[in-house]
C-alpha positions as YAML, in Angstrom:
chain: A
units: angstrom
residues:
- id: 1
  name: UNK
  ca: [-6.73, -42.28, 25.20]
- id: 2
  name: UNK
  ca: [-6.52, -39.84, 21.74]
- id: 3
  name: UNK
  ca: [-5.01, -36.83, 21.95]
- id: 4
  name: UNK
  ca: [-7.41, -34.03, 21.24]
- id: 5
  name: UNK
  ca: [-5.43, -30.84, 20.41]
- id: 6
  name: UNK
  ca: [-7.51, -28.02, 21.26]
- id: 7
  name: UNK
  ca: [-7.41, -24.19, 21.12]
- id: 8
  name: UNK
  ca: [-5.78, -23.84, 24.13]
- id: 9
  name: UNK
  ca: [-2.64, -26.17, 23.43]
- id: 10
  name: UNK
  ca: [-2.04, -24.23, 20.33]
- id: 11
  name: UNK
  ca: [-2.11, -20.99, 21.68]
- id: 12
  name: UNK
  ca: [0.66, -22.23, 24.05]
- id: 13
  name: UNK
  ca: [2.58, -23.56, 20.87]
- id: 14
  name: UNK
  ca: [2.25, -20.25, 19.63]
- id: 15
  name: UNK
  ca: [3.43, -18.40, 22.31]
- id: 16
  name: UNK
  ca: [6.23, -20.34, 23.13]
- id: 17
  name: UNK
  ca: [7.36, -20.33, 19.54]
- id: 18
  name: UNK
  ca: [7.13, -16.21, 19.12]
- id: 19
  name: UNK
  ca: [8.83, -16.07, 22.83]
- id: 20
  name: UNK
  ca: [11.72, -18.08, 21.49]
- id: 21
  name: UNK
  ca: [11.93, -15.35, 18.61]
- id: 22
  name: UNK
  ca: [14.95, -12.43, 19.00]
- id: 23
  name: UNK
  ca: [12.43, -9.51, 20.64]
- id: 24
  name: UNK
  ca: [9.67, -11.74, 20.98]
- id: 25
  name: UNK
  ca: [6.42, -10.44, 20.07]
- id: 26
  name: UNK
  ca: [8.24, -7.19, 19.47]
- id: 27
  name: UNK
  ca: [10.13, -8.86, 16.38]
- id: 28
  name: UNK
  ca: [9.40, -6.75, 13.31]
- id: 29
  name: UNK
  ca: [8.89, -9.82, 10.97]
- id: 30
  name: UNK
  ca: [5.70, -10.78, 12.72]
- id: 31
  name: UNK
  ca: [4.13, -7.64, 11.25]
- id: 32
  name: UNK
  ca: [6.08, -7.28, 8.00]
- id: 33
  name: UNK
  ca: [3.19, -6.77, 5.80]
- id: 34
  name: UNK
  ca: [0.66, -4.40, 4.63]
- id: 35
  name: UNK
  ca: [-3.00, -5.22, 3.16]
- id: 36
  name: UNK
  ca: [-6.24, -3.84, 2.99]
- id: 37
  name: UNK
  ca: [-9.63, -5.38, 4.60]
- id: 38
  name: UNK
  ca: [-12.21, -4.88, 1.92]
- id: 39
  name: UNK
  ca: [-15.19, -5.05, 4.61]
- id: 40
  name: UNK
  ca: [-17.89, -5.70, 1.37]
- id: 41
  name: UNK
  ca: [-16.09, -8.93, 0.10]
- id: 42
  name: UNK
  ca: [-14.87, -10.75, 2.59]
- id: 43
  name: UNK
  ca: [-15.51, -14.63, 3.46]
- id: 44
  name: UNK
  ca: [-19.27, -15.35, 5.46]
- id: 45
  name: UNK
  ca: [-17.39, -15.97, 8.62]
- id: 46
  name: UNK
  ca: [-16.19, -12.67, 9.39]
- id: 47
  name: UNK
  ca: [-18.66, -10.95, 7.31]
- id: 48
  name: UNK
  ca: [-20.74, -10.05, 10.63]
- id: 49
  name: UNK
  ca: [-17.63, -8.50, 12.51]
- id: 50
  name: UNK
  ca: [-17.07, -6.00, 9.34]
- id: 51
  name: UNK
  ca: [-20.76, -5.08, 8.18]
- id: 52
  name: UNK
  ca: [-21.18, -1.62, 7.30]
- id: 53
  name: UNK
  ca: [-17.27, -0.59, 7.81]
- id: 54
  name: UNK
  ca: [-15.64, 1.18, 5.32]
- id: 55
  name: UNK
  ca: [-12.03, -0.45, 3.64]
- id: 56
  name: UNK
  ca: [-9.32, -0.67, 6.25]
- id: 57
  name: UNK
  ca: [-5.59, -0.21, 5.26]
- id: 58
  name: UNK
  ca: [-3.43, -2.38, 7.45]
- id: 59
  name: UNK
  ca: [0.29, -1.50, 7.67]
- id: 60
  name: UNK
  ca: [2.31, -3.30, 10.14]
- id: 61
  name: UNK
  ca: [4.76, -2.09, 12.40]
- id: 62
  name: UNK
  ca: [7.16, -4.54, 10.96]
- id: 63
  name: UNK
  ca: [7.07, -2.56, 7.67]
- id: 64
  name: UNK
  ca: [7.82, 0.82, 9.29]
- id: 65
  name: UNK
  ca: [10.48, -0.64, 10.85]
- id: 66
  name: UNK
  ca: [11.89, -1.89, 8.25]
- id: 67
  name: UNK
  ca: [11.72, 1.29, 6.13]
- id: 68
  name: UNK
  ca: [13.21, 3.43, 8.98]
- id: 69
  name: UNK
  ca: [16.02, 1.21, 10.35]
- id: 70
  name: UNK
  ca: [16.98, -1.23, 7.36]
- id: 71
  name: UNK
  ca: [16.07, 0.68, 3.97]
- id: 72
  name: UNK
  ca: [17.91, 3.25, 2.71]
- id: 73
  name: UNK
  ca: [14.98, 4.83, 1.49]
- id: 74
  name: UNK
  ca: [13.98, 8.19, 3.35]
- id: 75
  name: UNK
  ca: [11.29, 6.74, 5.24]
- id: 76
  name: UNK
  ca: [8.45, 9.47, 4.39]
- id: 77
  name: UNK
  ca: [8.56, 8.01, 0.95]
- id: 78
  name: UNK
  ca: [8.98, 4.68, 1.42]
- id: 79
  name: UNK
  ca: [6.11, 4.88, 3.82]
- id: 80
  name: UNK
  ca: [4.09, 7.15, 0.92]
- id: 81
  name: UNK
  ca: [4.30, 4.33, -1.44]
- id: 82
  name: UNK
  ca: [3.07, 1.80, 0.67]
- id: 83
  name: UNK
  ca: [0.32, 3.37, 1.45]
- id: 84
  name: UNK
  ca: [-0.68, 4.61, -1.83]
- id: 85
  name: UNK
  ca: [0.19, 1.18, -3.12]
- id: 86
  name: UNK
  ca: [-2.70, -0.15, -0.73]
- id: 87
  name: UNK
  ca: [-5.02, 2.81, -0.93]
- id: 88
  name: UNK
  ca: [-5.34, 1.89, -4.83]
- id: 89
  name: UNK
  ca: [-6.72, -1.00, -3.91]
- id: 90
  name: UNK
  ca: [-9.33, 0.36, -2.19]
- id: 91
  name: UNK
  ca: [-10.39, 2.54, -5.26]
- id: 92
  name: UNK
  ca: [-10.03, -0.67, -7.15]
- id: 93
  name: UNK
  ca: [-12.78, -2.13, -4.57]
- id: 94
  name: UNK
  ca: [-14.78, 1.12, -4.97]
- id: 95
  name: UNK
  ca: [-14.80, 1.42, -8.59]
- id: 96
  name: UNK
  ca: [-15.59, -2.45, -9.14]
- id: 97
  name: UNK
  ca: [-12.49, -2.98, -11.07]
- id: 98
  name: UNK
  ca: [-11.31, -5.81, -8.86]
- id: 99
  name: UNK
  ca: [-13.23, -8.41, -6.32]
- id: 100
  name: UNK
  ca: [-10.71, -10.54, -4.59]
- id: 101
  name: UNK
  ca: [-13.43, -13.00, -3.42]
- id: 102
  name: UNK
  ca: [-14.46, -13.68, -7.03]
- id: 103
  name: UNK
  ca: [-10.75, -13.98, -8.58]
- id: 104
  name: UNK
  ca: [-8.67, -15.82, -5.77]
- id: 105
  name: UNK
  ca: [-8.31, -18.46, -7.97]
- id: 106
  name: UNK
  ca: [-7.13, -16.20, -10.66]
- id: 107
  name: UNK
  ca: [-3.33, -15.22, -10.43]
- id: 108
  name: UNK
  ca: [-3.59, -13.63, -13.56]
- id: 109
  name: UNK
  ca: [-5.87, -10.98, -12.13]
- id: 110
  name: UNK
  ca: [-3.94, -10.88, -9.03]
- id: 111
  name: UNK
  ca: [-1.04, -9.78, -10.80]
- id: 112
  name: UNK
  ca: [-2.82, -7.35, -12.95]
- id: 113
  name: UNK
  ca: [-4.06, -5.81, -10.20]
- id: 114
  name: UNK
  ca: [-0.99, -5.65, -8.01]
- id: 115
  name: UNK
  ca: [1.12, -4.13, -11.03]
- id: 116
  name: UNK
  ca: [-1.36, -2.06, -11.35]
- id: 117
  name: UNK
  ca: [-0.95, -0.31, -7.92]
- id: 118
  name: UNK
  ca: [2.37, 0.09, -7.66]
- id: 119
  name: UNK
  ca: [1.83, 1.95, -11.30]
- id: 120
  name: UNK
  ca: [-0.76, 4.14, -10.00]
- id: 121
  name: UNK
  ca: [0.93, 5.09, -6.39]
- id: 122
  name: UNK
  ca: [4.12, 5.92, -8.43]
- id: 123
  name: UNK
  ca: [1.96, 7.79, -11.00]
- id: 124
  name: UNK
  ca: [0.49, 10.21, -7.85]
- id: 125
  name: UNK
  ca: [3.99, 10.16, -5.96]
- id: 126
  name: UNK
  ca: [5.61, 11.56, -8.84]
- id: 127
  name: UNK
  ca: [2.94, 14.23, -10.38]
- id: 128
  name: UNK
  ca: [4.06, 17.43, -9.45]
- id: 129
  name: UNK
  ca: [1.37, 17.91, -7.40]
- id: 130
  name: UNK
  ca: [1.46, 14.85, -5.52]
- id: 131
  name: UNK
  ca: [4.96, 13.70, -3.94]
- id: 132
  name: UNK
  ca: [6.88, 15.74, -6.66]
- id: 133
  name: UNK
  ca: [9.41, 12.91, -7.30]
- id: 134
  name: UNK
  ca: [11.36, 12.35, -9.95]
- id: 135
  name: UNK
  ca: [11.44, 8.76, -11.72]
- id: 136
  name: UNK
  ca: [14.56, 7.95, -9.98]
- id: 137
  name: UNK
  ca: [13.24, 8.72, -6.77]
- id: 138
  name: UNK
  ca: [10.05, 6.91, -7.25]
- id: 139
  name: UNK
  ca: [12.42, 3.72, -8.55]
- id: 140
  name: UNK
  ca: [14.73, 4.10, -5.48]
- id: 141
  name: UNK
  ca: [11.56, 3.95, -3.39]
- id: 142
  name: UNK
  ca: [10.09, 0.85, -5.27]
- id: 143
  name: UNK
  ca: [13.26, -1.56, -5.13]
- id: 144
  name: UNK
  ca: [12.84, -1.18, -1.12]
- id: 145
  name: UNK
  ca: [8.81, -1.15, -1.36]
- id: 146
  name: UNK
  ca: [8.58, -4.28, -3.02]
- id: 147
  name: UNK
  ca: [10.59, -6.02, 0.30]
- id: 148
  name: UNK
  ca: [7.03, -6.97, 0.67]
- id: 149
  name: UNK
  ca: [4.72, -9.08, -1.01]
- id: 150
  name: UNK
  ca: [5.50, -12.30, -2.56]
- id: 151
  name: UNK
  ca: [8.15, -12.43, -6.00]
- id: 152
  name: UNK
  ca: [7.46, -16.61, -6.43]
- id: 153
  name: UNK
  ca: [5.79, -18.30, -8.73]
- id: 154
  name: UNK
  ca: [2.56, -20.06, -7.57]
- id: 155
  name: UNK
  ca: [2.17, -22.36, -11.02]
- id: 156
  name: UNK
  ca: [3.53, -23.74, -14.17]
- id: 157
  name: UNK
  ca: [2.33, -20.25, -16.09]
- id: 158
  name: UNK
  ca: [4.98, -18.44, -13.97]
- id: 159
  name: UNK
  ca: [2.38, -16.29, -12.54]
- id: 160
  name: UNK
  ca: [2.79, -15.03, -9.05]
- id: 161
  name: UNK
  ca: [0.39, -12.71, -6.78]
- id: 162
  name: UNK
  ca: [2.86, -9.24, -7.04]
- id: 163
  name: UNK
  ca: [4.37, -9.65, -10.47]
- id: 164
  name: UNK
  ca: [8.51, -10.29, -10.54]
- id: 165
  name: UNK
  ca: [10.84, -7.53, -9.03]
- id: 166
  name: UNK
  ca: [11.63, -6.37, -12.79]
- id: 167
  name: UNK
  ca: [7.63, -5.91, -13.55]
- id: 168
  name: UNK
  ca: [6.97, -4.68, -10.47]
- id: 169
  name: UNK
  ca: [10.09, -1.85, -10.80]
- id: 170
  name: UNK
  ca: [8.75, -1.25, -14.61]
- id: 171
  name: UNK
  ca: [5.36, -0.64, -13.60]
- id: 172
  name: UNK
  ca: [6.11, 1.96, -11.03]
- id: 173
  name: UNK
  ca: [9.05, 3.65, -13.75]
- id: 174
  name: UNK
  ca: [5.83, 3.65, -16.09]
- id: 175
  name: UNK
  ca: [3.82, 5.44, -13.69]
- id: 176
  name: UNK
  ca: [6.61, 7.67, -12.56]
- id: 177
  name: UNK
  ca: [7.42, 8.84, -16.28]
- id: 178
  name: UNK
  ca: [4.21, 9.56, -17.22]
- id: 179
  name: UNK
  ca: [3.52, 12.06, -13.90]
- id: 180
  name: UNK
  ca: [6.71, 13.29, -14.76]
- id: 181
  name: UNK
  ca: [5.73, 14.49, -18.38]
- id: 182
  name: UNK
  ca: [2.84, 16.54, -17.49]
- id: 183
  name: UNK
  ca: [2.62, 20.14, -16.24]
- id: 184
  name: UNK
  ca: [1.49, 21.39, -13.03]
- id: 185
  name: UNK
  ca: [-1.85, 20.97, -14.11]
- id: 186
  name: UNK
  ca: [-4.59, 18.54, -11.69]
- id: 187
  name: UNK
  ca: [-3.65, 14.57, -12.01]
- id: 188
  name: UNK
  ca: [-5.53, 12.63, -14.15]
- id: 189
  name: UNK
  ca: [-8.51, 10.75, -12.67]
- id: 190
  name: UNK
  ca: [-7.99, 6.80, -11.45]
- id: 191
  name: UNK
  ca: [-9.81, 6.09, -14.15]
- id: 192
  name: UNK
  ca: [-7.87, 7.49, -16.81]
- id: 193
  name: UNK
  ca: [-4.73, 6.25, -15.57]
- id: 194
  name: UNK
  ca: [-6.07, 2.63, -14.94]
- id: 195
  name: UNK
  ca: [-7.13, 2.98, -18.92]
- id: 196
  name: UNK
  ca: [-3.61, 4.23, -19.48]
- id: 197
  name: UNK
  ca: [-1.96, 1.28, -17.45]
- id: 198
  name: UNK
  ca: [-4.18, -1.55, -19.41]
- id: 199
  name: UNK
  ca: [-2.77, -0.17, -22.36]
- id: 200
  name: UNK
  ca: [0.47, -0.52, -21.83]
- id: 201
  name: UNK
  ca: [0.45, -4.03, -19.59]
- id: 202
  name: UNK
  ca: [1.69, -6.35, -22.04]
- id: 203
  name: UNK
  ca: [4.59, -4.10, -22.77]
- id: 204
  name: UNK
  ca: [5.33, -3.92, -19.07]
- id: 205
  name: UNK
  ca: [4.91, -7.44, -18.43]
- id: 206
  name: UNK
  ca: [7.61, -7.68, -21.00]
- id: 207
  name: UNK
  ca: [9.52, -5.15, -19.80]
- id: 208
  name: UNK
  ca: [9.74, -3.18, -22.84]
- id: 209
  name: UNK
  ca: [12.30, -0.36, -22.25]
- id: 210
  name: UNK
  ca: [9.67, 1.97, -24.35]
- id: 211
  name: UNK
  ca: [7.37, 1.92, -21.29]
- id: 212
  name: UNK
  ca: [10.18, 1.63, -18.40]
- id: 213
  name: UNK
  ca: [13.50, 2.97, -19.75]
- id: 214
  name: UNK
  ca: [16.43, 1.61, -17.41]
- id: 215
  name: UNK
  ca: [17.22, 4.11, -14.23]
- id: 216
  name: UNK
  ca: [20.90, 4.17, -13.28]
- id: 217
  name: UNK
  ca: [20.45, 2.33, -9.90]
- id: 218
  name: UNK
  ca: [19.63, 3.73, -6.43]
- id: 219
  name: UNK
  ca: [19.16, 7.70, -5.76]
- id: 220
  name: UNK
  ca: [19.02, 9.67, -2.93]
- id: 221
  name: UNK
  ca: [15.28, 11.10, -2.21]
- id: 222
  name: UNK
  ca: [14.93, 14.45, -2.29]
- id: 223
  name: UNK
  ca: [11.39, 15.00, -3.83]
- id: 224
  name: UNK
  ca: [9.90, 18.49, -2.96]
- id: 225
  name: UNK
  ca: [6.84, 18.32, -1.69]
- id: 226
  name: UNK
  ca: [6.14, 22.03, -0.73]
- id: 227
  name: UNK
  ca: [5.05, 22.80, -3.96]
- id: 228
  name: UNK
  ca: [2.04, 19.54, -4.27]
- id: 229
  name: UNK
  ca: [-0.06, 17.66, -1.64]
- id: 230
  name: UNK
  ca: [0.27, 14.16, 0.07]
...
Protein backbone atom coordinates (compact mmCIF):
# COMPACT_ATOMS: atom_id res chain seq x y z
CA UNK A 1 0.00 0.00 0.00
CA UNK A 2 1.49 3.34 -1.01
CA UNK A 3 1.56 6.12 1.52
CA UNK A 4 -0.37 9.23 0.52
CA UNK A 5 0.64 12.40 2.33
CA UNK A 6 -2.45 14.56 1.98
CA UNK A 7 -3.27 18.10 3.05
CA UNK A 8 -4.79 16.95 6.35
CA UNK A 9 -1.60 15.10 7.27
CA UNK A 10 0.50 18.13 6.43
CA UNK A 11 -1.76 20.41 8.46
CA UNK A 12 -1.53 18.07 11.45
CA UNK A 13 2.26 17.94 11.25
CA UNK A 14 2.52 21.74 11.05
CA UNK A 15 0.09 22.15 13.94
CA UNK A 16 2.06 19.72 16.10
CA UNK A 17 5.35 21.43 15.26
CA UNK A 18 4.02 24.90 16.07
CA UNK A 19 2.47 23.76 19.34
CA UNK A 20 5.85 22.44 20.48
CA UNK A 21 7.32 25.93 20.21
CA UNK A 22 7.47 28.15 23.31
CA UNK A 23 4.15 30.05 23.37
CA UNK A 24 2.92 27.97 20.44
CA UNK A 25 1.17 30.06 17.80
CA UNK A 26 2.06 33.22 19.75
CA UNK A 27 5.79 32.66 19.29
CA UNK A 28 7.08 35.93 17.72
CA UNK A 29 9.48 34.04 15.45
CA UNK A 30 6.49 32.93 13.37
CA UNK A 31 5.68 36.49 12.34
CA UNK A 32 9.16 38.04 12.44
CA UNK A 33 8.92 39.56 8.99
CA UNK A 34 7.59 42.50 7.01
CA UNK A 35 6.82 42.66 3.30
CA UNK A 36 4.73 44.25 0.56
CA UNK A 37 2.26 42.36 -1.58
CA UNK A 38 2.35 43.98 -5.02
CA UNK A 39 -1.14 43.04 -6.14
CA UNK A 40 -0.48 43.94 -9.78
CA UNK A 41 2.51 41.64 -10.11
CA UNK A 42 1.72 38.28 -8.56
CA UNK A 43 1.91 34.72 -9.73
CA UNK A 44 -1.16 33.60 -11.73
CA UNK A 45 -2.29 31.21 -8.98
CA UNK A 46 -3.21 34.08 -6.64
CA UNK A 47 -3.97 36.84 -9.15
CA UNK A 48 -7.73 36.38 -8.89
CA UNK A 49 -7.59 36.73 -5.11
CA UNK A 50 -6.04 40.20 -5.15
CA UNK A 51 -7.43 41.62 -8.37
CA UNK A 52 -8.10 45.39 -8.21
CA UNK A 53 -6.64 45.59 -4.70
CA UNK A 54 -4.01 48.22 -3.77
CA UNK A 55 -0.51 47.14 -2.69
CA UNK A 56 -0.61 45.80 0.85
CA UNK A 57 2.04 46.24 3.53
CA UNK A 58 2.20 43.36 5.99
CA UNK A 59 4.13 43.75 9.24
CA UNK A 60 4.13 40.75 11.55
CA UNK A 61 3.35 40.93 15.25
CA UNK A 62 6.74 39.35 15.88
CA UNK A 63 8.46 42.37 14.33
CA UNK A 64 6.65 44.79 16.60
CA UNK A 65 7.22 42.61 19.66
CA UNK A 66 10.94 42.45 18.92
CA UNK A 67 11.15 46.23 18.68
CA UNK A 68 9.13 46.91 21.84
CA UNK A 69 10.53 44.18 24.10
CA UNK A 70 13.92 43.06 22.89
CA UNK A 71 15.43 46.08 21.16
CA UNK A 72 17.04 49.15 22.70
CA UNK A 73 15.55 51.31 19.94
CA UNK A 74 12.61 53.57 20.66
CA UNK A 75 9.69 51.43 19.48
CA UNK A 76 8.07 54.34 17.63
CA UNK A 77 11.06 55.05 15.44
CA UNK A 78 11.93 51.39 14.88
CA UNK A 79 8.44 50.69 13.58
CA UNK A 80 8.55 53.88 11.51
CA UNK A 81 11.74 52.75 9.77
CA UNK A 82 10.29 49.34 8.89
CA UNK A 83 7.03 50.87 7.64
CA UNK A 84 8.93 53.49 5.61
CA UNK A 85 11.13 50.79 4.07
CA UNK A 86 8.10 48.76 3.00
CA UNK A 87 6.28 51.85 1.70
CA UNK A 88 9.33 52.59 -0.44
CA UNK A 89 8.70 49.26 -2.17
CA UNK A 90 5.13 50.37 -2.89
CA UNK A 91 6.52 53.48 -4.59
CA UNK A 92 9.02 51.39 -6.53
CA UNK A 93 6.10 49.41 -7.94
CA UNK A 94 4.00 52.52 -8.65
CA UNK A 95 6.85 54.28 -10.47
CA UNK A 96 7.78 51.12 -12.41
CA UNK A 97 11.24 51.11 -10.89
CA UNK A 98 11.01 47.47 -9.89
CA UNK A 99 9.01 44.44 -10.97
CA UNK A 100 9.94 41.63 -8.54
CA UNK A 101 8.46 38.88 -10.71
CA UNK A 102 10.44 39.96 -13.76
CA UNK A 103 13.68 40.17 -11.76
CA UNK A 104 13.21 37.25 -9.38
CA UNK A 105 16.45 35.66 -10.62
CA UNK A 106 18.32 38.96 -10.78
CA UNK A 107 19.94 39.18 -7.36
CA UNK A 108 21.81 42.37 -8.22
CA UNK A 109 18.53 44.19 -8.89
CA UNK A 110 16.99 42.82 -5.69
CA UNK A 111 19.98 44.02 -3.70
CA UNK A 112 19.87 47.50 -5.24
CA UNK A 113 16.12 47.85 -4.61
CA UNK A 114 16.41 46.78 -0.97
CA UNK A 115 19.33 49.10 -0.26
CA UNK A 116 17.46 51.89 -2.02
CA UNK A 117 14.60 51.50 0.45
CA UNK A 118 16.99 51.60 3.40
CA UNK A 119 18.34 54.86 2.01
CA UNK A 120 15.00 56.47 1.19
CA UNK A 121 13.33 55.52 4.46
CA UNK A 122 16.29 57.02 6.30
CA UNK A 123 16.09 60.18 4.18
CA UNK A 124 12.47 60.89 5.07
CA UNK A 125 12.87 59.92 8.74
CA UNK A 126 15.82 62.30 9.05
CA UNK A 127 14.38 65.21 7.08
CA UNK A 128 13.30 68.22 9.21
CA UNK A 129 9.75 67.84 7.89
CA UNK A 130 9.79 64.07 8.32
CA UNK A 131 10.90 62.24 11.44
CA UNK A 132 13.53 64.91 12.17
CA UNK A 133 16.02 62.32 13.43
CA UNK A 134 19.75 62.91 13.49
CA UNK A 135 22.09 60.80 11.36
CA UNK A 136 23.24 58.93 14.48
CA UNK A 137 19.66 58.23 15.53
CA UNK A 138 18.79 56.84 12.11
CA UNK A 139 21.91 54.69 12.26
CA UNK A 140 20.80 53.25 15.60
CA UNK A 141 17.32 52.46 14.29
CA UNK A 142 18.81 50.87 11.16
CA UNK A 143 21.11 48.57 13.12
CA UNK A 144 18.08 47.03 14.80
CA UNK A 145 15.69 47.13 11.85
CA UNK A 146 18.18 45.19 9.72
CA UNK A 147 17.62 42.24 12.03
CA UNK A 148 14.91 41.35 9.52
CA UNK A 149 15.79 40.23 6.02
CA UNK A 150 18.77 38.21 4.91
CA UNK A 151 22.43 39.08 4.86
CA UNK A 152 23.53 35.72 3.51
CA UNK A 153 25.40 35.28 0.26
CA UNK A 154 23.07 33.68 -2.27
CA UNK A 155 25.49 32.84 -5.06
CA UNK A 156 29.16 32.88 -6.04
CA UNK A 157 29.03 36.60 -6.83
CA UNK A 158 28.45 37.42 -3.15
CA UNK A 159 25.12 39.09 -3.86
CA UNK A 160 22.23 38.77 -1.44
CA UNK A 161 18.72 40.10 -1.40
CA UNK A 162 19.09 42.83 1.22
CA UNK A 163 22.80 43.66 1.13
CA UNK A 164 25.31 43.06 3.90
CA UNK A 165 24.77 44.71 7.30
CA UNK A 166 27.51 47.20 6.44
CA UNK A 167 25.94 48.09 3.10
CA UNK A 168 22.52 48.52 4.72
CA UNK A 169 23.94 50.77 7.40
CA UNK A 170 25.85 52.78 4.79
CA UNK A 171 22.68 53.24 2.71
CA UNK A 172 20.74 54.55 5.69
CA UNK A 173 23.54 56.84 6.86
CA UNK A 174 23.82 58.22 3.32
CA UNK A 175 20.07 58.98 3.19
CA UNK A 176 20.04 60.58 6.63
CA UNK A 177 23.12 62.67 5.85
CA UNK A 178 21.49 64.05 2.69
CA UNK A 179 18.34 64.93 4.65
CA UNK A 180 20.20 66.52 7.56
CA UNK A 181 22.09 68.76 5.13
CA UNK A 182 18.85 70.29 3.91
CA UNK A 183 16.87 73.06 5.56
CA UNK A 184 13.20 73.03 6.48
CA UNK A 185 12.14 73.27 2.84
CA UNK A 186 9.95 70.53 1.44
CA UNK A 187 11.69 67.16 1.07
CA UNK A 188 12.93 66.12 -2.35
CA UNK A 189 10.58 64.04 -4.46
CA UNK A 190 10.86 60.27 -4.44
CA UNK A 191 12.27 60.29 -7.98
CA UNK A 192 14.90 62.90 -7.09
CA UNK A 193 16.16 60.88 -4.11
CA UNK A 194 16.21 57.72 -6.25
CA UNK A 195 18.40 59.52 -8.78
CA UNK A 196 20.80 60.64 -6.06
CA UNK A 197 20.89 57.12 -4.65
CA UNK A 198 21.68 55.56 -8.01
CA UNK A 199 24.58 57.98 -8.44
CA UNK A 200 25.92 57.10 -4.98
CA UNK A 201 25.23 53.36 -5.24
CA UNK A 202 28.72 52.16 -6.29
CA UNK A 203 30.28 54.09 -3.39
CA UNK A 204 27.66 52.75 -0.97
CA UNK A 205 28.39 49.18 -2.06
CA UNK A 206 32.09 49.75 -1.34
CA UNK A 207 31.49 51.47 2.01
CA UNK A 208 33.12 54.68 0.79
CA UNK A 209 33.46 56.97 3.85
CA UNK A 210 32.69 59.97 1.65
CA UNK A 211 29.07 58.77 1.39
CA UNK A 212 28.71 56.91 4.68
CA UNK A 213 30.94 58.39 7.38
CA UNK A 214 31.54 56.37 10.53
CA UNK A 215 28.97 56.72 13.30
CA UNK A 216 30.22 56.31 16.85
CA UNK A 217 27.88 53.59 18.09
CA UNK A 218 24.17 53.51 19.00
CA UNK A 219 22.59 56.56 20.57
CA UNK A 220 19.28 57.18 22.26
CA UNK A 221 16.58 58.24 19.80
CA UNK A 222 15.23 61.63 20.76
CA UNK A 223 13.98 62.97 17.41
CA UNK A 224 11.60 65.91 17.82
CA UNK A 225 8.58 65.03 15.74
CA UNK A 226 6.72 68.18 16.71
CA UNK A 227 8.40 70.10 13.91
CA UNK A 228 7.52 67.65 11.18
CA UNK A 229 4.86 65.33 9.93
CA UNK A 230 4.73 61.56 10.21
